[in-house]
Amino acid sequence: MPGNFATIAVLGRAGDPQIAATLTRLLGQLRAAHATALVDAALAPLLGHPSDAQLADHLRLAAAAELAIVIGGDGTLLKAAHVFNSRPVPLVGINLGRLGFLTDISPDSMDTDIAAILRGEYRADRRVLLEAEIAHAAQTTACVPALNDVVIQKTDGGRLIEFETYVDGQFVCAHRADGLIVATPTGSTAYALSGGGSILHPALDAMILVPICPHALGDRPIVLGGGSRVEIAISQTHGGRAQATSDGQHMQILNAGDRIRVWRADRAVTFIHPHGHDYFRILRTKLHWGPGLTRSDNE
Amino acid sequence: MPGNFATIAVLGRAGDPQIAATLTRLLGQLRAAHATALVDAALAPLLGHPSDAQLADHLRLAAAAELAIVIGGDGTLLKAAHVFNSRPVPLVGINLGRLGFLTDISPDSMDTDIAAILRGEYRADRRVLLEAEIAHAAQTTACVPALNDVVIQKTDGGRLIEFETYVDGQFVCAHRADGLIVATPTGSTAYALSGGGSILHPALDAMILVPICPHALGDRPIVLGGGSRVEIAISQTHGGRAQATSDGQHMQILNAGDRIRVWRADRAVTFIHPHGHDYFRILRTKLHWGPGLTRSDNE
Amino acid sequence: MPGNFATIAVLGRAGDPQIAATLTRLLGQLRAAHATALVDAALAPLLGHPSDAQLADHLRLAAAAELAIVIGGDGTLLKAAHVFNSRPVPLVGINLGRLGFLTDISPDSMDTDIAAILRGEYRADRRVLLEAEIAHAAQTTACVPALNDVVIQKTDGGRLIEFETYVDGQFVCAHRADGLIVATPTGSTAYALSGGGSILHPALDAMILVPICPHALGDRPIVLGGGSRVEIAISQTHGGRAQATSDGQHMQILNAGDRIRVWRADRAVTFIHPHGHDYFRILRTKLHWGPGLTRSDNE
Amino acid sequence: MPGNFATIAVLGRAGDPQIAATLTRLLGQLRAAHATALVDAALAPLLGHPSDAQLADHLRLAAAAELAIVIGGDGTLLKAAHVFNSRPVPLVGINLGRLGFLTDISPDSMDTDIAAILRGEYRADRRVLLEAEIAHAAQTTACVPALNDVVIQKTDGGRLIEFETYVDGQFVCAHRADGLIVATPTGSTAYALSGGGSILHPALDAMILVPICPHALGDRPIVLGGGSRVEIAISQTHGGRAQATSDGQHMQILNAGDRIRVWRADRAVTFIHPHGHDYFRILRTKLHWGPGLTRSDNE
């Protein structure tokens, strides 16, 4: 990836006044670096008046940007990544003072880190996406790609759902559970982790299936190769409804008989980090690893 | 509890033809024993024609029965228990050939076991109930008592909910999770077990709080004394909705600001088992304990 | 418990120079309050020279003290509690700057908190103990009481052990595992928590059995009433050895055929806390509950 | 792999009279098929007298065999695989009537399945091995390769051990735990599963690190690419001892300062299965997946 980014999309957590100061500083920095900044029109209310910032809608951002800088948390970066589904635009995340798994540049180090990135000094971090489609009767619906996970889940609190899983056409298991998470390595530290899944290193070409609150205690998470095709067949929803979501966004209501197919997308998303980025350091910080003691029997 | 049960309610899994033969045999046995059987009207389609069985609706069953015999699984017994919310009628469960946690009489041993129970030879197994109420703005709604659990839970698949827990007025924790299970010892082998909770022996005067897929890995289940009053305050539902259920039945949609209070009911439910009933044997069977080996490194 | 403590044992983490300054301050405070301090002789090297502190061995401490103040972490307090196995001396824990589950007085608040306790303003926190005995052939060995847990465990890394559990004479389960933890509510936040057990509120009269890395995935922790008698019969050690420990201290090597019996002791240990002590606040701090976010999909 | 196996090693669970009949039948079948059978000398006591079976020690078996047939469970097959560490001899496992993860041919289907394999009709199942070495002061000890796992673990029951992990030279985490399991996909259904790890599909080029009873609740299993080099540095053993094992066999006592390095071996082990072998079917059977219900709230 070449170092020079002439046109830069700037996105952020819309409606959050906390990002205003960082946004203004960032735009100043980009102007000083002679880069063209296109600001997500949703951020207009956060810009000072008058502002000479160039606003753009998502279509325009996706068409023109060579780099996207996103101010907010991991969730904001996740949403921003979906803006660029049509073109492989690398993304940089600036957090709001709390380290994220993906947003590892703090407002404090932003000046230095963004300057380095604009000079072409950075580390590219390629993350796979999952594609999914839902077959309902004779009709098949394609879904937006997921960076974290495709999830099927009961939506009415009362009862579990029943479904079968298949990998590359081979029957795996009949599950009775609240749902199933199909997660990328990126998503393995998100919902899948809460469901009891193991962490997948981002460089691993794999996906993990995590049943949610399964009925059978032996129904445990399975890690599959990235080239696997997963199919989930809804058997029974017990009078309730099931739902499919992609990165936490609603895709479709599911009925008995529907089939959801999930596979690794051909394209991927690239995040850009400053040199010195350390995946394990982020894990240590986010998961409270290290000297922080929790059990009550130590000295 | 006196041994002689003159009027006996008979309930079962409505609409399941599998129970018809057992039902007919049971009615014959009760007739031979000179007991009055009142059959849940919902079972009428399963009775032979003509049948001299005396049908009754739930109100009548609850008013007249001294004992209830229920044919089905644990779920059926659970529902039947709610028919007798107004009067402490002991319940006997006959399973459909697969041992239940509560329905421990098999069709094979039914003749002997029911005869013994009618003679007054049995073991009473008292199980506590949870009561709950929901405070929404100025209005408070009482809920049906729960034998297994009171659960609050997100109902739209995408996002977690945020809530705070209090025990006896003391703040416990701010949770970010899919929900929270408040379970009795009876319910500790149901949904709470899938959520990672420990099993509570039925004789223990306790309840267990089990967060569902909690965001924080340290947010673990807590066992409290049976006399505790639990309060859950919904903080944030992230544009989705939350729901409260009692024994898996919908109670109410929850919004931010709603408070759910849960405590042990004054009254309890009594299940009746044949002598020789063994709680641990049931656990061993249901949870596949014992010689069944699962790991791959043994001889 | 009367407020005035005339003779006070002072113990601490022997050999740790970090406690010296706090120790000296504490002795000055006790002197000023006209209390008699008996200092654990093991702390002599930490006292300044010359020192007029009155040293005493553990027997003397146990015989004379009306209160024990312990400087260190939870582990140090645990060991100190065992010094007073023969007499019910209440204990106060002063931590070394990091909150403990039991040692909740910080060096910063020590002056105020200890003064209040000496005035009789405190909260007593009664914690149960477990007693254990090991039956080997014709011989039975009594064990020191445990405040946290009695554990049986393989000691040679390679293989699991096999054992059976009984509660009040009733067979529970044949386990294949690395071992079994029998924990008090106090111990439920120690080793038992790492083994997957639920937290037991300290006011709950209960104990928890937690199998360690069990072979069968259904072999889950069980919470029993405090009055239960647990028996563990070692079936097979696969050429390795098993070991019993009490609060992490070695008790005895175990062979196939040995039986370990565990029950709640008649006596208990009393910890003393300043008013304002809050069990749930300590859980929140130690288990990283609260605003600290861990999953990667939130804003 | 060519279909015709002229010289076949036969091994089994030594000293187990249960295998005698299957062994005799197998030798008859091989004789009829004009294959040369070399029987592990350790099985001599199980052969009838007189027997014309050709006995051989492990060195001879390893030098001459083109195929090894092993009668016993997964543990027996695991040990047999180590006999052929010097040459890539494919292995077939015949179980003793209970399906194993690796020993999927039952005595009932042996005649048909072995005949098919001898005709060259089979499915080869390649499984990776882990190599390990232990650096102690200036000395480095190589370890036997592991098919399941390399484990470091405390050996004295009382206290946890402290160690640091590194992947490809990068610091991962400082752990306080009973130990750490480094498992292959094959080992992911063994000890690693009991420790809370996810299942790794055998075709996945990966390994999993599973901390055993970790102190910190966020210290979760991590899946790494198969090409990763893992290093574990023992920091502190708290007066106890630690131990390294390979496939459950003792390798070496570990002290603070020792470093254990683990990586995927260049060579692999090949298991041979009859056509129709189904990995997921074995998982379903061994982990009690499927219609077996465990929770207590279902019908």
PDB file of N, CA, C and O in Angstrom, chain D residues 129-146 149-152 164 166 180 182 207 228-234 243-247 249-255 257-265:
ATOM      1  N   LEU D 129       1.905 -32.755  14.803  1.00  0.00           N
ATOM      2  CA  LEU D 129       2.552 -33.016  16.088  1.00  0.00           C
ATOM      3  C   LEU D 129       3.168 -31.715  16.592  1.00  0.00           C
ATOM      4  O   LEU D 129       3.516 -30.844  15.797  1.00  0.00           O
ATOM      5  N   LEU D 130       3.321 -31.617  17.890  1.00  0.00           N
ATOM      6  CA  LEU D 130       4.055 -30.488  18.469  1.00  0.00           C
ATOM      7  C   LEU D 130       5.418 -30.973  18.931  1.00  0.00           C
ATOM      8  O   LEU D 130       5.529 -32.031  19.549  1.00  0.00           O
ATOM      9  N   GLU D 131       6.434 -30.194  18.639  1.00  0.00           N
ATOM     10  CA  GLU D 131       7.742 -30.461  19.224  1.00  0.00           C
ATOM     11  C   GLU D 131       7.979 -29.464  20.341  1.00  0.00           C
ATOM     12  O   GLU D 131       7.441 -28.366  20.338  1.00  0.00           O
ATOM     13  N   ALA D 132       8.788 -29.870  21.308  1.00  0.00           N
ATOM     14  CA  ALA D 132       9.068 -28.978  22.434  1.00  0.00           C
ATOM     15  C   ALA D 132      10.497 -29.164  22.874  1.00  0.00           C
ATOM     16  O   ALA D 132      11.086 -30.232  22.689  1.00  0.00           O
ATOM     17  N   GLU D 133      11.064 -28.105  23.425  1.00  0.00           N
ATOM     18  CA  GLU D 133      12.369 -28.229  24.074  1.00  0.00           C
ATOM     19  C   GLU D 133      12.335 -27.393  25.340  1.00  0.00           C
ATOM     20  O   GLU D 133      11.559 -26.424  25.449  1.00  0.00           O
ATOM     21  N   ILE D 134      13.147 -27.776  26.296  1.00  0.00           N
ATOM     22  CA  ILE D 134      13.178 -27.086  27.580  1.00  0.00           C
ATOM     23  C   ILE D 134      14.574 -26.530  27.785  1.00  0.00           C
ATOM     24  O   ILE D 134      15.551 -27.289  27.747  1.00  0.00           O
ATOM     25  N   ALA D 135      14.651 -25.222  27.960  1.00  0.00           N
ATOM     26  CA  ALA D 135      15.946 -24.593  28.214  1.00  0.00           C
ATOM     27  C   ALA D 135      16.082 -24.360  29.714  1.00  0.00           C
ATOM     28  O   ALA D 135      15.301 -23.613  30.315  1.00  0.00           O
ATOM     29  N   HIS D 136      17.085 -25.016  30.296  1.00  0.00           N
ATOM     30  CA  HIS D 136      17.342 -24.908  31.736  1.00  0.00           C
ATOM     31  C   HIS D 136      18.801 -24.511  31.878  1.00  0.00           C
ATOM     32  O   HIS D 136      19.680 -25.265  31.471  1.00  0.00           O
ATOM     33  N   ALA D 137      19.031 -23.334  32.396  1.00  0.00           N
ATOM     34  CA  ALA D 137      20.386 -22.769  32.460  1.00  0.00           C
ATOM     35  C   ALA D 137      20.996 -22.868  31.070  1.00  0.00           C
ATOM     36  O   ALA D 137      20.375 -22.448  30.089  1.00  0.00           O
ATOM     37  N   ALA D 138      22.179 -23.444  30.930  1.00  0.00           N
ATOM     38  CA  ALA D 138      22.835 -23.459  29.621  1.00  0.00           C
ATOM     39  C   ALA D 138      22.430 -24.659  28.784  1.00  0.00           C
ATOM     40  O   ALA D 138      22.850 -24.813  27.644  1.00  0.00           O
ATOM     41  N   GLN D 139      21.571 -25.496  29.335  1.00  0.00           N
ATOM     42  CA  GLN D 139      21.299 -26.791  28.718  1.00  0.00           C
ATOM     43  C   GLN D 139      19.899 -26.822  28.118  1.00  0.00           C
ATOM     44  O   GLN D 139      18.933 -26.351  28.710  1.00  0.00           O
ATOM     45  N   THR D 140      19.786 -27.383  26.928  1.00  0.00           N
ATOM     46  CA  THR D 140      18.477 -27.486  26.283  1.00  0.00           C
ATOM     47  C   THR D 140      18.146 -28.947  26.029  1.00  0.00           C
ATOM     48  O   THR D 140      18.945 -29.696  25.470  1.00  0.00           O
ATOM     49  N   THR D 141      16.975 -29.364  26.465  1.00  0.00           N
ATOM     50  CA  THR D 141      16.548 -30.748  26.321  1.00  0.00           C
ATOM     51  C   THR D 141      15.430 -30.816  25.292  1.00  0.00           C
ATOM     52  O   THR D 141      14.423 -30.110  25.423  1.00  0.00           O
ATOM     53  N   ALA D 142      15.582 -31.676  24.310  1.00  0.00           N
ATOM     54  CA  ALA D 142      14.506 -31.879  23.340  1.00  0.00           C
ATOM     55  C   ALA D 142      13.504 -32.871  23.923  1.00  0.00           C
ATOM     56  O   ALA D 142      13.864 -33.760  24.693  1.00  0.00           O
ATOM     57  N   CYS D 143      12.265 -32.735  23.578  1.00  0.00           N
ATOM     58  CA  CYS D 143      11.219 -33.592  24.130  1.00  0.00           C
ATOM     59  C   CYS D 143      10.622 -34.448  23.019  1.00  0.00           C
ATOM     60  O   CYS D 143      10.701 -34.102  21.844  1.00  0.00           O
ATOM     61  N   VAL D 144       9.971 -35.543  23.400  1.00  0.00           N
ATOM     62  CA  VAL D 144       9.276 -36.350  22.406  1.00  0.00           C
ATOM     63  C   VAL D 144       8.111 -35.540  21.854  1.00  0.00           C
ATOM     64  O   VAL D 144       7.482 -34.771  22.574  1.00  0.00           O
ATOM     65  N   PRO D 145       7.820 -35.718  20.580  1.00  0.00           N
ATOM     66  CA  PRO D 145       6.733 -34.943  19.980  1.00  0.00           C
ATOM     67  C   PRO D 145       5.384 -35.317  20.605  1.00  0.00           C
ATOM     68  O   PRO D 145       5.191 -36.439  21.075  1.00  0.00           O
ATOM     69  N   ALA D 146       4.475 -34.369  20.601  1.00  0.00           N
ATOM     70  CA  ALA D 146       3.156 -34.575  21.201  1.00  0.00           C
ATOM     71  C   ALA D 146       2.085 -34.560  20.122  1.00  0.00           C
ATOM     72  O   ALA D 146       2.070 -33.676  19.267  1.00  0.00           O
ATOM     73  N   ASP D 149      -0.880 -32.765  23.260  1.00  0.00           N
ATOM     74  CA  ASP D 149      -0.549 -31.515  23.926  1.00  0.00           C
ATOM     75  C   ASP D 149       0.770 -31.586  24.664  1.00  0.00           C
ATOM     76  O   ASP D 149       1.214 -32.624  25.097  1.00  0.00           O
ATOM     77  N   VAL D 150       1.364 -30.405  24.790  1.00  0.00           N
ATOM     78  CA  VAL D 150       2.477 -30.165  25.707  1.00  0.00           C
ATOM     79  C   VAL D 150       1.895 -29.344  26.839  1.00  0.00           C
ATOM     80  O   VAL D 150       1.210 -28.341  26.587  1.00  0.00           O
ATOM     81  N   VAL D 151       2.104 -29.789  28.073  1.00  0.00           N
ATOM     82  CA  VAL D 151       1.475 -29.135  29.219  1.00  0.00           C
ATOM     83  C   VAL D 151       2.542 -28.760  30.235  1.00  0.00           C
ATOM     84  O   VAL D 151       3.428 -29.557  30.524  1.00  0.00           O
ATOM     85  N   ILE D 152       2.475 -27.558  30.758  1.00  0.00           N
ATOM     86  CA  ILE D 152       3.253 -27.244  31.953  1.00  0.00           C
ATOM     87  C   ILE D 152       2.245 -27.073  33.071  1.00  0.00           C
ATOM     88  O   ILE D 152       1.127 -26.604  32.862  1.00  0.00           O
ATOM     89  N   GLU D 164       5.241 -16.592  32.036  1.00  0.00           N
ATOM     90  CA  GLU D 164       4.951 -15.652  30.958  1.00  0.00           C
ATOM     91  C   GLU D 164       4.905 -16.412  29.647  1.00  0.00           C
ATOM     92  O   GLU D 164       5.641 -17.378  29.454  1.00  0.00           O
ATOM     93  N   TYR D 166       5.048 -16.115  25.336  1.00  0.00           N
ATOM     94  CA  TYR D 166       5.513 -15.329  24.189  1.00  0.00           C
ATOM     95  C   TYR D 166       5.113 -16.078  22.928  1.00  0.00           C
ATOM     96  O   TYR D 166       5.188 -17.309  22.888  1.00  0.00           O
ATOM     97  N   LEU D 180      -0.511 -24.456  31.883  1.00  0.00           N
ATOM     98  CA  LEU D 180      -0.888 -24.057  30.530  1.00  0.00           C
ATOM     99  C   LEU D 180      -0.841 -25.283  29.631  1.00  0.00           C
ATOM    100  O   LEU D 180       0.100 -26.072  29.685  1.00  0.00           O
ATOM    101  N   VAL D 182      -0.726 -26.469  25.714  1.00  0.00           N
ATOM    102  CA  VAL D 182      -0.545 -26.110  24.305  1.00  0.00           C
ATOM    103  C   VAL D 182      -0.999 -27.336  23.517  1.00  0.00           C
ATOM    104  O   VAL D 182      -0.357 -28.384  23.577  1.00  0.00           O
ATOM    105  N   MET D 207      -2.910 -24.133  16.696  1.00  0.00           N
ATOM    106  CA  MET D 207      -2.748 -24.715  18.030  1.00  0.00           C
ATOM    107  C   MET D 207      -3.508 -23.819  18.995  1.00  0.00           C
ATOM    108  O   MET D 207      -3.820 -22.671  18.691  1.00  0.00           O
ATOM    109  N   SER D 228       3.179 -20.782  14.464  1.00  0.00           N
ATOM    110  CA  SER D 228       3.635 -19.957  15.589  1.00  0.00           C
ATOM    111  C   SER D 228       4.642 -20.711  16.456  1.00  0.00           C
ATOM    112  O   SER D 228       4.564 -21.924  16.602  1.00  0.00           O
ATOM    113  N   ARG D 229       5.563 -19.970  17.007  1.00  0.00           N
ATOM    114  CA  ARG D 229       6.480 -20.537  18.005  1.00  0.00           C
ATOM    115  C   ARG D 229       6.092 -19.981  19.366  1.00  0.00           C
ATOM    116  O   ARG D 229       6.091 -18.770  19.575  1.00  0.00           O
ATOM    117  N   VAL D 230       5.773 -20.869  20.280  1.00  0.00           N
ATOM    118  CA  VAL D 230       5.315 -20.459  21.609  1.00  0.00           C
ATOM    119  C   VAL D 230       6.461 -20.649  22.593  1.00  0.00           C
ATOM    120  O   VAL D 230       7.148 -21.676  22.547  1.00  0.00           O
ATOM    121  N   GLU D 231       6.670 -19.680  23.449  1.00  0.00           N
ATOM    122  CA  GLU D 231       7.666 -19.848  24.508  1.00  0.00           C
ATOM    123  C   GLU D 231       7.018 -19.525  25.846  1.00  0.00           C
ATOM    124  O   GLU D 231       6.276 -18.546  25.971  1.00  0.00           O
ATOM    125  N   ILE D 232       7.273 -20.377  26.797  1.00  0.00           N
ATOM    126  CA  ILE D 232       6.716 -20.200  28.145  1.00  0.00           C
ATOM    127  C   ILE D 232       7.892 -20.064  29.097  1.00  0.00           C
ATOM    128  O   ILE D 232       8.755 -20.952  29.142  1.00  0.00           O
ATOM    129  N   ALA D 233       7.931 -18.969  29.838  1.00  0.00           N
ATOM    130  CA  ALA D 233       9.028 -18.742  30.784  1.00  0.00           C
ATOM    131  C   ALA D 233       8.477 -18.858  32.198  1.00  0.00           C
ATOM    132  O   ALA D 233       7.578 -18.100  32.576  1.00  0.00           O
ATOM    133  N   ILE D 234       9.007 -19.813  32.951  1.00  0.00           N
ATOM    134  CA  ILE D 234       8.539 -20.014  34.328  1.00  0.00           C
ATOM    135  C   ILE D 234       9.104 -18.900  35.204  1.00  0.00           C
ATOM    136  O   ILE D 234      10.315 -18.712  35.276  1.00  0.00           O
ATOM    137  N   GLN D 243       6.061 -28.926  36.274  1.00  0.00           N
ATOM    138  CA  GLN D 243       6.425 -30.100  35.506  1.00  0.00           C
ATOM    139  C   GLN D 243       5.980 -29.882  34.067  1.00  0.00           C
ATOM    140  O   GLN D 243       4.950 -29.248  33.812  1.00  0.00           O
ATOM    141  N   ALA D 244       6.745 -30.406  33.131  1.00  0.00           N
ATOM    142  CA  ALA D 244       6.313 -30.404  31.734  1.00  0.00           C
ATOM    143  C   ALA D 244       5.965 -31.828  31.343  1.00  0.00           C
ATOM    144  O   ALA D 244       6.661 -32.774  31.710  1.00  0.00           O
ATOM    145  N   THR D 245       4.863 -31.980  30.622  1.00  0.00           N
ATOM    146  CA  THR D 245       4.486 -33.295  30.121  1.00  0.00           C
ATOM    147  C   THR D 245       4.180 -33.178  28.629  1.00  0.00           C
ATOM    148  O   THR D 245       3.799 -32.121  28.138  1.00  0.00           O
ATOM    149  N   SER D 246       4.357 -34.304  27.944  1.00  0.00           N
ATOM    150  CA  SER D 246       4.047 -34.389  26.518  1.00  0.00           C
ATOM    151  C   SER D 246       3.077 -35.558  26.374  1.00  0.00           C
ATOM    152  O   SER D 246       3.402 -36.680  26.770  1.00  0.00           O
ATOM    153  N   ASP D 247       1.905 -35.301  25.866  1.00  0.00           N
ATOM    154  CA  ASP D 247       0.861 -36.331  25.788  1.00  0.00           C
ATOM    155  C   ASP D 247       0.688 -37.064  27.122  1.00  0.00           C
ATOM    156  O   ASP D 247       0.512 -38.285  27.169  1.00  0.00           O
ATOM    157  N   GLN D 249       2.806 -37.708  29.384  1.00  0.00           N
ATOM    158  CA  GLN D 249       3.991 -38.380  29.914  1.00  0.00           C
ATOM    159  C   GLN D 249       4.951 -37.339  30.460  1.00  0.00           C
ATOM    160  O   GLN D 249       5.241 -36.338  29.809  1.00  0.00           O
ATOM    161  N   HIS D 250       5.486 -37.614  31.648  1.00  0.00           N
ATOM    162  CA  HIS D 250       6.423 -36.706  32.298  1.00  0.00           C
ATOM    163  C   HIS D 250       7.639 -36.439  31.418  1.00  0.00           C
ATOM    164  O   HIS D 250       8.247 -37.349  30.900  1.00  0.00           O
ATOM    165  N   MET D 251       7.996 -35.179  31.234  1.00  0.00           N
ATOM    166  CA  MET D 251       9.225 -34.849  30.527  1.00  0.00           C
ATOM    167  C   MET D 251      10.281 -34.347  31.493  1.00  0.00           C
ATOM    168  O   MET D 251      11.377 -34.849  31.529  1.00  0.00           O
ATOM    169  N   GLN D 252       9.937 -33.339  32.297  1.00  0.00           N
ATOM    170  CA  GLN D 252      10.970 -32.727  33.125  1.00  0.00           C
ATOM    171  C   GLN D 252      10.351 -31.869  34.220  1.00  0.00           C
ATOM    172  O   GLN D 252       9.301 -31.267  34.031  1.00  0.00           O
ATOM    173  N   ILE D 253      11.036 -31.831  35.360  1.00  0.00           N
ATOM    174  CA  ILE D 253      10.683 -30.882  36.420  1.00  0.00           C
ATOM    175  C   ILE D 253      11.162 -29.492  35.995  1.00  0.00           C
ATOM    176  O   ILE D 253      12.242 -29.359  35.419  1.00  0.00           O
ATOM    177  N   LEU D 254      10.343 -28.490  36.284  1.00  0.00           N
ATOM    178  CA  LEU D 254      10.667 -27.127  35.855  1.00  0.00           C
ATOM    179  C   LEU D 254      10.913 -26.231  37.063  1.00  0.00           C
ATOM    180  O   LEU D 254      10.206 -26.328  38.070  1.00  0.00           O
ATOM    181  N   ASN D 255      11.882 -25.355  36.913  1.00  0.00           N
ATOM    182  CA  ASN D 255      12.163 -24.378  37.962  1.00  0.00           C
ATOM    183  C   ASN D 255      11.999 -22.975  37.398  1.00  0.00           C
ATOM    184  O   ASN D 255      11.984 -22.785  36.178  1.00  0.00           O
ATOM    185  N   GLY D 257      12.830 -19.700  35.862  1.00  0.00           N
ATOM    186  CA  GLY D 257      13.907 -19.408  34.927  1.00  0.00           C
ATOM    187  C   GLY D 257      13.919 -20.346  33.726  1.00  0.00           C
ATOM    188  O   GLY D 257      14.470 -20.001  32.678  1.00  0.00           O
ATOM    189  N   ASP D 258      13.330 -21.513  33.869  1.00  0.00           N
ATOM    190  CA  ASP D 258      13.278 -22.442  32.736  1.00  0.00           C
ATOM    191  C   ASP D 258      12.362 -21.887  31.654  1.00  0.00           C
ATOM    192  O   ASP D 258      11.393 -21.177  31.934  1.00  0.00           O
ATOM    193  N   ARG D 259      12.666 -22.223  30.423  1.00  0.00           N
ATOM    194  CA  ARG D 259      11.859 -21.782  29.285  1.00  0.00           C
ATOM    195  C   ARG D 259      11.493 -23.001  28.463  1.00  0.00           C
ATOM    196  O   ARG D 259      12.346 -23.820  28.133  1.00  0.00           O
ATOM    197  N   ILE D 260      10.228 -23.091  28.113  1.00  0.00           N
ATOM    198  CA  ILE D 260       9.745 -24.214  27.306  1.00  0.00           C
ATOM    199  C   ILE D 260       9.340 -23.637  25.957  1.00  0.00           C
ATOM    200  O   ILE D 260       8.544 -22.689  25.905  1.00  0.00           O
ATOM    201  N   ARG D 261       9.852 -24.209  24.904  1.00  0.00           N
ATOM    202  CA  ARG D 261       9.495 -23.729  23.561  1.00  0.00           C
ATOM    203  C   ARG D 261       8.723 -24.818  22.833  1.00  0.00           C
ATOM    204  O   ARG D 261       9.112 -25.986  22.874  1.00  0.00           O
ATOM    205  N   VAL D 262       7.660 -24.435  22.178  1.00  0.00           N
ATOM    206  CA  VAL D 262       6.776 -25.397  21.521  1.00  0.00           C
ATOM    207  C   VAL D 262       6.482 -24.908  20.106  1.00  0.00           C
ATOM    208  O   VAL D 262       6.214 -23.735  19.903  1.00  0.00           O
ATOM    209  N   TRP D 263       6.554 -25.831  19.152  1.00  0.00           N
ATOM    210  CA  TRP D 263       6.228 -25.484  17.768  1.00  0.00           C
ATOM    211  C   TRP D 263       5.732 -26.735  17.041  1.00  0.00           C
ATOM    212  O   TRP D 263       5.925 -27.859  17.520  1.00  0.00           O
ATOM    213  N   ARG D 264       5.088 -26.538  15.918  1.00  0.00           N
ATOM    214  CA  ARG D 264       4.592 -27.644  15.109  1.00  0.00           C
ATOM    215  C   ARG D 264       5.760 -28.395  14.483  1.00  0.00           C
ATOM    216  O   ARG D 264       6.651 -27.772  13.894  1.00  0.00           O
ATOM    217  N   ALA D 265       5.744 -29.714  14.590  1.00  0.00           N
ATOM    218  CA  ALA D 265       6.820 -30.521  14.007  1.00  0.00           C
ATOM    219  C   ALA D 265       6.707 -30.515  12.488  1.00  0.00           C
ATOM    220  O   ALA D 265       5.639 -30.267  11.921  1.00  0.00           O
TER     221      ALA D 265
END
